[in-house]
mmCIF file of N, CA and C in Angstrom:
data_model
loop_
_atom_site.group_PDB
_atom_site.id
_atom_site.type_symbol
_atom_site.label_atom_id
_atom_site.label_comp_id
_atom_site.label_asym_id
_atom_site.label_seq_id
_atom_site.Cartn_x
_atom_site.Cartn_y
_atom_site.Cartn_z
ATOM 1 N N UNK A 1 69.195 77.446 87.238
ATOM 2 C CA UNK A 1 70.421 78.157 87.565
ATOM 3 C C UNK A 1 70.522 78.281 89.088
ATOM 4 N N UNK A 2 71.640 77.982 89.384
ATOM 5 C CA UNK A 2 72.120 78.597 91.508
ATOM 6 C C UNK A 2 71.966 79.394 91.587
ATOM 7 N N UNK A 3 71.661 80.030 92.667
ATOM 8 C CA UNK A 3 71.767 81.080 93.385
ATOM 9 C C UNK A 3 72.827 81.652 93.247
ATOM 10 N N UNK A 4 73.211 83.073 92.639
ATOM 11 C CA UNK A 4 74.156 83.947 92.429
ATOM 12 C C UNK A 4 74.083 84.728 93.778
ATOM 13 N N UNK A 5 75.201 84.907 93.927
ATOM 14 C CA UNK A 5 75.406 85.827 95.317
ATOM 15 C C UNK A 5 76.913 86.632 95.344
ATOM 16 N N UNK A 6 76.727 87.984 95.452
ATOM 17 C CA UNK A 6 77.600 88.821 95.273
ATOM 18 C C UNK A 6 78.314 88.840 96.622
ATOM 19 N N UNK A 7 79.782 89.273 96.391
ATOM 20 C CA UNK A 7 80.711 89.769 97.551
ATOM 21 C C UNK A 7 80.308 91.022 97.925
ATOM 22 N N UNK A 8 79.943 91.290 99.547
ATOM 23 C CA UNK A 8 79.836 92.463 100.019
ATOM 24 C C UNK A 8 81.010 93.383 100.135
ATOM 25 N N UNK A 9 81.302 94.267 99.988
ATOM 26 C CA UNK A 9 82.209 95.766 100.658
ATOM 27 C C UNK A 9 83.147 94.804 101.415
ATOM 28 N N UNK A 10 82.582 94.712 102.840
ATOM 29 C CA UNK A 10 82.804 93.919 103.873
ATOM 30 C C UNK A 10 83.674 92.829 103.660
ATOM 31 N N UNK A 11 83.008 91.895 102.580
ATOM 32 C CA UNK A 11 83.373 90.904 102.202
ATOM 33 C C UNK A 11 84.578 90.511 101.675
ATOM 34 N N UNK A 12 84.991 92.106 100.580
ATOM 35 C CA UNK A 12 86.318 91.973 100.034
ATOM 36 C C UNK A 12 87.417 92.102 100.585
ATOM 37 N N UNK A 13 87.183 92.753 101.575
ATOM 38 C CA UNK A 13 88.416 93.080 102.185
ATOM 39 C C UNK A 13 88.560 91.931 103.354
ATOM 40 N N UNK A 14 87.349 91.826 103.847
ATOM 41 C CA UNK A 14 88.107 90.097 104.243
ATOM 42 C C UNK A 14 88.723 89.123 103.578
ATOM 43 N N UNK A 15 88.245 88.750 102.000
ATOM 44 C CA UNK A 15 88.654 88.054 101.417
ATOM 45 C C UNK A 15 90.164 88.828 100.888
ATOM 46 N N UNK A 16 90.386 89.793 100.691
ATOM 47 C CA UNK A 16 91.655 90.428 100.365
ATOM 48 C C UNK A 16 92.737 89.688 101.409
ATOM 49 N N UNK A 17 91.996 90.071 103.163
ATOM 50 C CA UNK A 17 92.952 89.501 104.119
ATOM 51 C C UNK A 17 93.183 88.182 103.951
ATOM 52 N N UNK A 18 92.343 86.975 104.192
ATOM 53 C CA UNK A 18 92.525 85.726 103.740
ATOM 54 C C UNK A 18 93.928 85.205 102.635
ATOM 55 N N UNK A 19 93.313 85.812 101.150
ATOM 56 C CA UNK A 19 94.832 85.736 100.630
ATOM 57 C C UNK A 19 95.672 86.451 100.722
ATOM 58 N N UNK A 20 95.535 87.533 101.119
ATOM 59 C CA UNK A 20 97.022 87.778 101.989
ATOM 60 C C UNK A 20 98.108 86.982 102.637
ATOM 61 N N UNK A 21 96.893 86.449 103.822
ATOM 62 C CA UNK A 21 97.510 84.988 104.684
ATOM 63 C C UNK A 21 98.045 84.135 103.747
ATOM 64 N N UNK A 22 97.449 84.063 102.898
ATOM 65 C CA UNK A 22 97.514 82.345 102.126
ATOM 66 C C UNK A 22 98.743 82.562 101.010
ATOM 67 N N UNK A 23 98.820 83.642 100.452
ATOM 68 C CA UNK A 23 100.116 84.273 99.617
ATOM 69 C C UNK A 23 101.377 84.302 100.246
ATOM 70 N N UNK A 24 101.306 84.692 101.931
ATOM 71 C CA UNK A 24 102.766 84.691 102.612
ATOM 72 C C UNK A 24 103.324 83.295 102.748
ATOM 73 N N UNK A 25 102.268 82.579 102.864
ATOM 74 C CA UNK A 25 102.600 81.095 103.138
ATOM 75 C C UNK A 25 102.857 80.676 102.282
ATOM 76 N N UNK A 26 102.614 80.763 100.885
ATOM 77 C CA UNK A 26 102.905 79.739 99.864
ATOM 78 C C UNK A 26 103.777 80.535 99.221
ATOM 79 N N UNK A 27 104.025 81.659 99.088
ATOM 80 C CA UNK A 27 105.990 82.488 98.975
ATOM 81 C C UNK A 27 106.735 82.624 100.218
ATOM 82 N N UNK A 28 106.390 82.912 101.197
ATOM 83 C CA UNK A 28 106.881 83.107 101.954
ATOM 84 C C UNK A 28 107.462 84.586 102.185
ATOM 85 N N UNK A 29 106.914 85.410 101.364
ATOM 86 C CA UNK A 29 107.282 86.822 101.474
ATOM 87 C C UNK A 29 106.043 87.801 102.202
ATOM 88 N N UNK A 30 106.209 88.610 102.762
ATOM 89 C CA UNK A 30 105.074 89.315 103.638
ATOM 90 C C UNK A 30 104.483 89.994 102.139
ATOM 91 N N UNK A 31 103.495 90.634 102.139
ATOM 92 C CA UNK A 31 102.523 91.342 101.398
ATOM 93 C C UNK A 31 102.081 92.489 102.457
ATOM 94 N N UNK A 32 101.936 93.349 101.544
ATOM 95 C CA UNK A 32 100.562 94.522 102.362
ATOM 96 C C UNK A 32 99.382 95.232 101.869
ATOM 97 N N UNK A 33 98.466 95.006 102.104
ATOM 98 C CA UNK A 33 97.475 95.428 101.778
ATOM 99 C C UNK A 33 96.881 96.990 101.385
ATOM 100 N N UNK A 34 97.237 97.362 100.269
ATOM 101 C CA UNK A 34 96.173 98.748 99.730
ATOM 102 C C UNK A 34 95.692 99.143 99.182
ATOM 103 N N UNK A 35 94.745 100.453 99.417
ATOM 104 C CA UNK A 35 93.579 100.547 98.388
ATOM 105 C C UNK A 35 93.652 101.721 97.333
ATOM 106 N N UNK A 36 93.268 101.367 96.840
ATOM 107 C CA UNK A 36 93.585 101.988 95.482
ATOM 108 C C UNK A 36 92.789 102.108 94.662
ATOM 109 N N UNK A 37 92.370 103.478 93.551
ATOM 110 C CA UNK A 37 91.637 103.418 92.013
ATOM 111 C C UNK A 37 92.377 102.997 91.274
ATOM 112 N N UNK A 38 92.292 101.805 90.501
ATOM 113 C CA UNK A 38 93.199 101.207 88.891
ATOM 114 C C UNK A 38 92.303 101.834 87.955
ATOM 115 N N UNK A 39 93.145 101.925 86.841
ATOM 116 C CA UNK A 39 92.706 102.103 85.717
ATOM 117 C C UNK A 39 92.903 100.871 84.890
ATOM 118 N N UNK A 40 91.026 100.828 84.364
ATOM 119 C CA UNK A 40 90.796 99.640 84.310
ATOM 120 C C UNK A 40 91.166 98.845 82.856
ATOM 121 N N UNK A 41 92.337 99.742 82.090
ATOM 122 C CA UNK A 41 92.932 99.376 80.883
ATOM 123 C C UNK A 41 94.300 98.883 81.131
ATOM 124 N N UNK A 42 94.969 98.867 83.029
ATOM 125 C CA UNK A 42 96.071 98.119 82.854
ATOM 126 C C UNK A 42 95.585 96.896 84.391
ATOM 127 N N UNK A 43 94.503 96.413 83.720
ATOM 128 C CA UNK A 43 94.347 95.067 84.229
ATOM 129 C C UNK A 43 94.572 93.915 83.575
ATOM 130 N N UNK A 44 94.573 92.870 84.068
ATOM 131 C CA UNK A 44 95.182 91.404 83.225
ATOM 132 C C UNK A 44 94.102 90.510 83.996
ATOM 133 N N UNK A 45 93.371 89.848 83.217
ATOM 134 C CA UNK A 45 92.457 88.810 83.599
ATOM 135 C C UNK A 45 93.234 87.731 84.060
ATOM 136 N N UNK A 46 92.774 86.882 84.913
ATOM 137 C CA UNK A 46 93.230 85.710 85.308
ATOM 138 C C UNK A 46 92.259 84.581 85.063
ATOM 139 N N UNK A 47 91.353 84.670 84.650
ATOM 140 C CA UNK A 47 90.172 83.621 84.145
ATOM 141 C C UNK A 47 89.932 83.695 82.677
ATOM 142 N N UNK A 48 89.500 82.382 82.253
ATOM 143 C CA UNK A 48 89.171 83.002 81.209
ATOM 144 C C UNK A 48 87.735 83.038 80.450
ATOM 145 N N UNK A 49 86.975 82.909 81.517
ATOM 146 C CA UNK A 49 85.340 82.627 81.165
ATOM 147 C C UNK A 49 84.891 83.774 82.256
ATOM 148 N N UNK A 50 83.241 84.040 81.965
ATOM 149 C CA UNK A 50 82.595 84.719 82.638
ATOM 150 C C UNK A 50 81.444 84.275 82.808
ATOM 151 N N UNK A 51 80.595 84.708 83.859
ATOM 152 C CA UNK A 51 79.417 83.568 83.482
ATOM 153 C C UNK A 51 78.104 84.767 83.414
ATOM 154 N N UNK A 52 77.728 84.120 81.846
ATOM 155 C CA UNK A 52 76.244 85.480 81.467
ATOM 156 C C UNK A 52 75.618 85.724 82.747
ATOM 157 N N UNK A 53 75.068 85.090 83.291
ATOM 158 C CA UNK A 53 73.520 85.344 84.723
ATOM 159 C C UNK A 53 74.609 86.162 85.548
ATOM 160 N N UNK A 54 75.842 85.774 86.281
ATOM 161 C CA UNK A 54 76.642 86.643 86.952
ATOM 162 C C UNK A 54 76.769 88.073 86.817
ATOM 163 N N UNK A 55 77.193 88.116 85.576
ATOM 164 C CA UNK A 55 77.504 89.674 84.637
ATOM 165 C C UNK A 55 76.063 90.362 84.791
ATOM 166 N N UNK A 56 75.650 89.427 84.261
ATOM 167 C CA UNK A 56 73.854 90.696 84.068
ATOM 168 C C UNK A 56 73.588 90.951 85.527
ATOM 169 N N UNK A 57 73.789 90.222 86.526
ATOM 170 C CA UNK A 57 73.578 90.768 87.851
ATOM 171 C C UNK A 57 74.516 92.020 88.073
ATOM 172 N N UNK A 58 75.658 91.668 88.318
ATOM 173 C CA UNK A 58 77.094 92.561 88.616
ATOM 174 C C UNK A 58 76.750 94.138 87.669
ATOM 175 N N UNK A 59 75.768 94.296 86.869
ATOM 176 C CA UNK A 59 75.987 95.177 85.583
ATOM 177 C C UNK A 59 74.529 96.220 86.333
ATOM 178 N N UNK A 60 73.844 95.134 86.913
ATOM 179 C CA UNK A 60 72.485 95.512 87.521
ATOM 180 C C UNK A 60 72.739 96.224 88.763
ATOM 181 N N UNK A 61 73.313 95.597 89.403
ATOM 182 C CA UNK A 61 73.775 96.378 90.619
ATOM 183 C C UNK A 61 74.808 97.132 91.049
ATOM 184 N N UNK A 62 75.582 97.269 89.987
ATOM 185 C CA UNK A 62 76.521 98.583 89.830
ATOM 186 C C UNK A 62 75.566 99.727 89.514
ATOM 187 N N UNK A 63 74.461 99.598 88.888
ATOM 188 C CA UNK A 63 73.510 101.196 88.517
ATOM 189 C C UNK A 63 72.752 101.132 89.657
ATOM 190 N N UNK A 64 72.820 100.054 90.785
ATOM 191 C CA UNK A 64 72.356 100.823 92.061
ATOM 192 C C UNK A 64 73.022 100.810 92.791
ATOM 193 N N UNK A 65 74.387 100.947 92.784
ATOM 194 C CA UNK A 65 75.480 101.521 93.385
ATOM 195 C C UNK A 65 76.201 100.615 94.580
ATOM 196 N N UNK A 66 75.951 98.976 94.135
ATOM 197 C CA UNK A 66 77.219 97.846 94.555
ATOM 198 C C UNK A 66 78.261 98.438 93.883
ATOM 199 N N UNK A 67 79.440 98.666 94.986
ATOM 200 C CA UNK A 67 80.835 98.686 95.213
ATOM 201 C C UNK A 67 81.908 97.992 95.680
ATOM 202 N N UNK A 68 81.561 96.480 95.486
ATOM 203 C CA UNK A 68 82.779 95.833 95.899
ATOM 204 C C UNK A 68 83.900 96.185 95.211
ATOM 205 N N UNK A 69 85.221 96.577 96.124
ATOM 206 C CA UNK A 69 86.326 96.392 95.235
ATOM 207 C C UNK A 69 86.618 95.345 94.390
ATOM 208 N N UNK A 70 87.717 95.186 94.007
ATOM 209 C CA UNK A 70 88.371 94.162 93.460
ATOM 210 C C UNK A 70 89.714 94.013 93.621
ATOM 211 N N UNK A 71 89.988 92.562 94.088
ATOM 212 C CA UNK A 71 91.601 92.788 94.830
ATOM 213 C C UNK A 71 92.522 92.005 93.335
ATOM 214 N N UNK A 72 93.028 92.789 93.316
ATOM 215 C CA UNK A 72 94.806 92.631 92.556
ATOM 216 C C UNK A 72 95.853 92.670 92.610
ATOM 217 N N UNK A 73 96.894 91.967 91.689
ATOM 218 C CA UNK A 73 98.493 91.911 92.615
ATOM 219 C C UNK A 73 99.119 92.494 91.615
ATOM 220 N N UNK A 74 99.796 93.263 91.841
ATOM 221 C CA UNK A 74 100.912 94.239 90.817
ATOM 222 C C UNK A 74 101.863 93.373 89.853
ATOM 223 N N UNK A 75 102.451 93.467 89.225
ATOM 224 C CA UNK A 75 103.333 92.964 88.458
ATOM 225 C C UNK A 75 103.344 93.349 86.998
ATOM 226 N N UNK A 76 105.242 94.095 86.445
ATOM 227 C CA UNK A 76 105.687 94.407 85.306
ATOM 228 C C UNK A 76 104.517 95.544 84.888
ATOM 229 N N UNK A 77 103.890 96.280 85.890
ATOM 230 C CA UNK A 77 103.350 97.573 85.926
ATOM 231 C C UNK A 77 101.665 97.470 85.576
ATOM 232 N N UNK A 78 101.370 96.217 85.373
ATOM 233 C CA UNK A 78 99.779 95.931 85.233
ATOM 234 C C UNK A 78 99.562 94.970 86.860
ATOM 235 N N UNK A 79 98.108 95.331 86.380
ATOM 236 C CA UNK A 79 97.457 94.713 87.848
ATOM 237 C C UNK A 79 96.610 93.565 87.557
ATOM 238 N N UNK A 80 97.333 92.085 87.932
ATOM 239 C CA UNK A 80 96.339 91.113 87.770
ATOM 240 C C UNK A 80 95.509 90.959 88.600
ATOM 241 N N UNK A 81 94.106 90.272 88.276
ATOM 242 C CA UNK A 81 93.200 90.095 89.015
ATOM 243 C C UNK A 81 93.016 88.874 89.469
ATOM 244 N N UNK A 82 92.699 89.157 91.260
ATOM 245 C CA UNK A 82 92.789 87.885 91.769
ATOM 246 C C UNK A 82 91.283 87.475 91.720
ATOM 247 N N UNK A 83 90.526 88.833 92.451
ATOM 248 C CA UNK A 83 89.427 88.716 92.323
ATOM 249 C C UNK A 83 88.638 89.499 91.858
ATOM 250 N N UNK A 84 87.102 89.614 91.419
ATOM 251 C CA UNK A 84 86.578 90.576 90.794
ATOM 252 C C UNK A 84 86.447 90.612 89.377
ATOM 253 N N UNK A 85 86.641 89.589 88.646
ATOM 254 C CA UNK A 85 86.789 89.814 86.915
ATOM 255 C C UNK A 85 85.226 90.545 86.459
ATOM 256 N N UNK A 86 84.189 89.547 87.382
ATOM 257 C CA UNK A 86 82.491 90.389 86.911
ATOM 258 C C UNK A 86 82.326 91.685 86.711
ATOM 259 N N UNK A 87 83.000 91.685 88.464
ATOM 260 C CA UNK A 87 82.956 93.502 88.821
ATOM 261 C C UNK A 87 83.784 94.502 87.218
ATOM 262 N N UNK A 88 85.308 94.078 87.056
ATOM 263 C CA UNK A 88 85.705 94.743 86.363
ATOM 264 C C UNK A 88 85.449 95.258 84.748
ATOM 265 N N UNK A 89 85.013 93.877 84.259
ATOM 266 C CA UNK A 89 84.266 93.417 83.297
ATOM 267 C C UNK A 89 82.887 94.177 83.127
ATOM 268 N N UNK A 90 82.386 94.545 84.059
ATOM 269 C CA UNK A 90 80.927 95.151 83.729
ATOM 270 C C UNK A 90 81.169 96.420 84.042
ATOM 271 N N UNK A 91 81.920 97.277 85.210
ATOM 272 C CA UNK A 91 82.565 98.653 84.663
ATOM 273 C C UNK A 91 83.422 99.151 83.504
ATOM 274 N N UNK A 92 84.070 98.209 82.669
ATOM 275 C CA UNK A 92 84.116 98.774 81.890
ATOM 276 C C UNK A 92 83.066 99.086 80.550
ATOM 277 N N UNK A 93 82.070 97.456 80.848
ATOM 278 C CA UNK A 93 81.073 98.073 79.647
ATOM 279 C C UNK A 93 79.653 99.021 79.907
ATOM 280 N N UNK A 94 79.928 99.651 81.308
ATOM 281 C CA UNK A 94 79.251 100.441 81.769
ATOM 282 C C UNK A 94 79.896 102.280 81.378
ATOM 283 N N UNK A 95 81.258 102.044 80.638
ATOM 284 C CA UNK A 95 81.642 103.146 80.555
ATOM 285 C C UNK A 95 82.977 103.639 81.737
ATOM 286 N N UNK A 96 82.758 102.784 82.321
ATOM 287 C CA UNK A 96 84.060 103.517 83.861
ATOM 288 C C UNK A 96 85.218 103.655 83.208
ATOM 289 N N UNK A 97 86.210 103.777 83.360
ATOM 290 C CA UNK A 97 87.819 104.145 83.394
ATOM 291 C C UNK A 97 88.382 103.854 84.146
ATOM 292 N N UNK A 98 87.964 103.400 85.639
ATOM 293 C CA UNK A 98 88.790 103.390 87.007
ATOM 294 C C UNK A 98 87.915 101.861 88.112
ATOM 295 N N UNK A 99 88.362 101.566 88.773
ATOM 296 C CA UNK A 99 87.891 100.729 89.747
ATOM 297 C C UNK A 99 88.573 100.671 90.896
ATOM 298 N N UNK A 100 88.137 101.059 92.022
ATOM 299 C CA UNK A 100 88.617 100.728 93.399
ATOM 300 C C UNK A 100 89.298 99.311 93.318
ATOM 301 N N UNK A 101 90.432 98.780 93.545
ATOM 302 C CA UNK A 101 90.896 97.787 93.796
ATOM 303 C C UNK A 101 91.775 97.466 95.402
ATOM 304 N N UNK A 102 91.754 96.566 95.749
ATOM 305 C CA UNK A 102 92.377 96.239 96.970
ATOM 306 C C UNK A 102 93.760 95.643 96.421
ATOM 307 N N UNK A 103 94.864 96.277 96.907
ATOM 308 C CA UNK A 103 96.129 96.247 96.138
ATOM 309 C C UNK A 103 96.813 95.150 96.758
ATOM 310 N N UNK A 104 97.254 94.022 96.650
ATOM 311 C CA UNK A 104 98.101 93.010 97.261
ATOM 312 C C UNK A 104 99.556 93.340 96.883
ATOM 313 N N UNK A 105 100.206 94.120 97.497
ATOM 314 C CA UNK A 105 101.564 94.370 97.465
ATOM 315 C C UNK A 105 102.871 93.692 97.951
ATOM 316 N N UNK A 106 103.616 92.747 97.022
ATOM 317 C CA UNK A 106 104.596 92.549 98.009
ATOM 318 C C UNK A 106 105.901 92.940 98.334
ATOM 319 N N UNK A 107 106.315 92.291 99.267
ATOM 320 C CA UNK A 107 107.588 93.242 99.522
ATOM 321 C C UNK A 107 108.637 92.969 99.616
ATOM 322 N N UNK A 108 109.032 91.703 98.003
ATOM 323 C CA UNK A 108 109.700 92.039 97.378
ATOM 324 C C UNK A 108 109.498 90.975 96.308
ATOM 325 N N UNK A 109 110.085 91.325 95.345
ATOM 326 C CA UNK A 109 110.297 91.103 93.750
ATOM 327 C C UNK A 109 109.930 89.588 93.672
ATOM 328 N N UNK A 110 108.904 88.836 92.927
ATOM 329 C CA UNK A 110 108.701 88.097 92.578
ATOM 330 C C UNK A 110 107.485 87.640 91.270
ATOM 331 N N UNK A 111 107.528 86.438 90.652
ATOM 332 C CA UNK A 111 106.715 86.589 89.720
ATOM 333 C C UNK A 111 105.460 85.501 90.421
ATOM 334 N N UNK A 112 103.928 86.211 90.668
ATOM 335 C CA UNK A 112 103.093 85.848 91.297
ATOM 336 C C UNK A 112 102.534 84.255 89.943
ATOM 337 N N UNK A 113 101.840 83.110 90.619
ATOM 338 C CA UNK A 113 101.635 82.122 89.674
ATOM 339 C C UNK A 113 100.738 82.500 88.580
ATOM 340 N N UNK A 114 99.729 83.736 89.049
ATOM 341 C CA UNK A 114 98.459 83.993 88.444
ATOM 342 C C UNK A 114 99.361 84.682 86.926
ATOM 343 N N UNK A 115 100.222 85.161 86.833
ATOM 344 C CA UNK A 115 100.832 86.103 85.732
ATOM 345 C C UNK A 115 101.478 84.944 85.039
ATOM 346 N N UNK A 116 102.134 83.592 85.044
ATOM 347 C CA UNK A 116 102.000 82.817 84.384
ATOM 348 C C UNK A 116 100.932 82.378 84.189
ATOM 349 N N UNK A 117 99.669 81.716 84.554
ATOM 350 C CA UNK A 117 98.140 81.580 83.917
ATOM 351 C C UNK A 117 97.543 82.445 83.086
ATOM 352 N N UNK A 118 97.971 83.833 83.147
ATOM 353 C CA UNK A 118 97.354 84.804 82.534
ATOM 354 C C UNK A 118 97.997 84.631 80.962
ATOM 355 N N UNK A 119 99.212 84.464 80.777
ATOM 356 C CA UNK A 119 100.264 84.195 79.859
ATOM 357 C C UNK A 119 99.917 83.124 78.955
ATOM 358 N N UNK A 120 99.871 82.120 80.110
ATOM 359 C CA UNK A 120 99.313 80.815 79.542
ATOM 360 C C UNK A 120 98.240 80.622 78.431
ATOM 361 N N UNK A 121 97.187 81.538 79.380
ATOM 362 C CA UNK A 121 95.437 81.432 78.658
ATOM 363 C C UNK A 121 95.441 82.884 77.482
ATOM 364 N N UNK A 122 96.801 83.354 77.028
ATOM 365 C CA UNK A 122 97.162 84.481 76.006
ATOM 366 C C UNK A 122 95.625 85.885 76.429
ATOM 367 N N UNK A 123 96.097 86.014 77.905
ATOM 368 C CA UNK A 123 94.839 87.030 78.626
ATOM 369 C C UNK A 123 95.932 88.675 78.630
ATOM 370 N N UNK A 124 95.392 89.310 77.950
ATOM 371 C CA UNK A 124 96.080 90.513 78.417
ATOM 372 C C UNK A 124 95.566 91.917 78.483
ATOM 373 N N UNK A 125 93.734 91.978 78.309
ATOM 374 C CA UNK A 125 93.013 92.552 78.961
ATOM 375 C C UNK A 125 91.728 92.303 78.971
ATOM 376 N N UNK A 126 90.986 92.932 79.360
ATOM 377 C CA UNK A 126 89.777 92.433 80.064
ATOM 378 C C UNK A 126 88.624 92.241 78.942
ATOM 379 N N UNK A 127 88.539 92.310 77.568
ATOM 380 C CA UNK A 127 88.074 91.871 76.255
ATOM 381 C C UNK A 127 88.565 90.685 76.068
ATOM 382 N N UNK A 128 89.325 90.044 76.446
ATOM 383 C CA UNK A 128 89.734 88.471 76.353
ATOM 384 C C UNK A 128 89.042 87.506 76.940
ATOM 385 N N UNK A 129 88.439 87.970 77.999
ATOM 386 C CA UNK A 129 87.526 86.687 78.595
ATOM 387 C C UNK A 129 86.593 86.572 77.340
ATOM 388 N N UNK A 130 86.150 85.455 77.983
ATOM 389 C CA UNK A 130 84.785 84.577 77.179
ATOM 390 C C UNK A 130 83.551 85.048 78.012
ATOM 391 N N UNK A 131 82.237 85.101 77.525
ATOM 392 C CA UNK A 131 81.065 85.165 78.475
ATOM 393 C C UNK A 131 80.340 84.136 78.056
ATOM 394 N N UNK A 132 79.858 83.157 79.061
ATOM 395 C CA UNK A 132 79.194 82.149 78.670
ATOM 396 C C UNK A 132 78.057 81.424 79.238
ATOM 397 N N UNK A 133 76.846 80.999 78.761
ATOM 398 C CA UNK A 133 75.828 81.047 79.384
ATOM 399 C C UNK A 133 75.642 79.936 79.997
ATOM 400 N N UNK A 134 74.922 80.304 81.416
ATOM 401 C CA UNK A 134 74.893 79.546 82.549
ATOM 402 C C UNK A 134 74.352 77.963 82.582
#
């Protein structure tokens, strides 16, 4: 198996900024960035696999208190996930209710591509992924 390696704190919110950049450019609409607790029953997966060795890490180091957010984009009042499915995925079978997310907001009305994929792969919460071994 590779080397698994988690997103730092640090990390997400750079990577939050990145697609930020990369979202204005390919709509052409500005976005803004915020942070936020979701509740982690109106999320929408955007993948549809998970990978076992990942999870058992992500599950391990949430009980020693890794906190990467997880960044998501709003739409029709649920929050898809751009990034973070491990993270979210293993707080909820840790018991959580809530997850810090990094909010990709835009500013104005459109339907993001990930909410057709989500549609596509019939994903409409976070018990829909697959977990599958490495």
């Amino acid at each position: 198996m590779s080397e698994i390696s988690l997103i730092t704190r640090e990390g997400a919110f750079k990577r939050a900024e990145r697609i930020r950049r990369e979202y204005e450019a390919i709509y052409g609409i500005g976005f803004d960035l915020e942070r936020a607790f979701v509740s982690l029953e109106n999320l929408v997966p955007t993948q549809v696999e998970l990978s076992e060795g990942k999870l058992l890490l992500v599950l391990q180091e949430i009980k020693h208190g890794y906190d990467a957010p997880i960044i998501v984009i709003p739409h029709g009042g649920r929050y898809y996930i751009i990034d973070g499915h491990h993270r979210a995925f293993a707080l909820k079978k840790l018991g959580f209710d809530r997850v810090e997310a990094i909010i990709l907001k835009p500013r104005s009305e459109f339907v993001p591509g990930i909410v057709k994929t989500a549609e596509k792969e019939g994903l409409k919460r976070l018990e829909d992924m697959k977990i599958v071994r490495d």
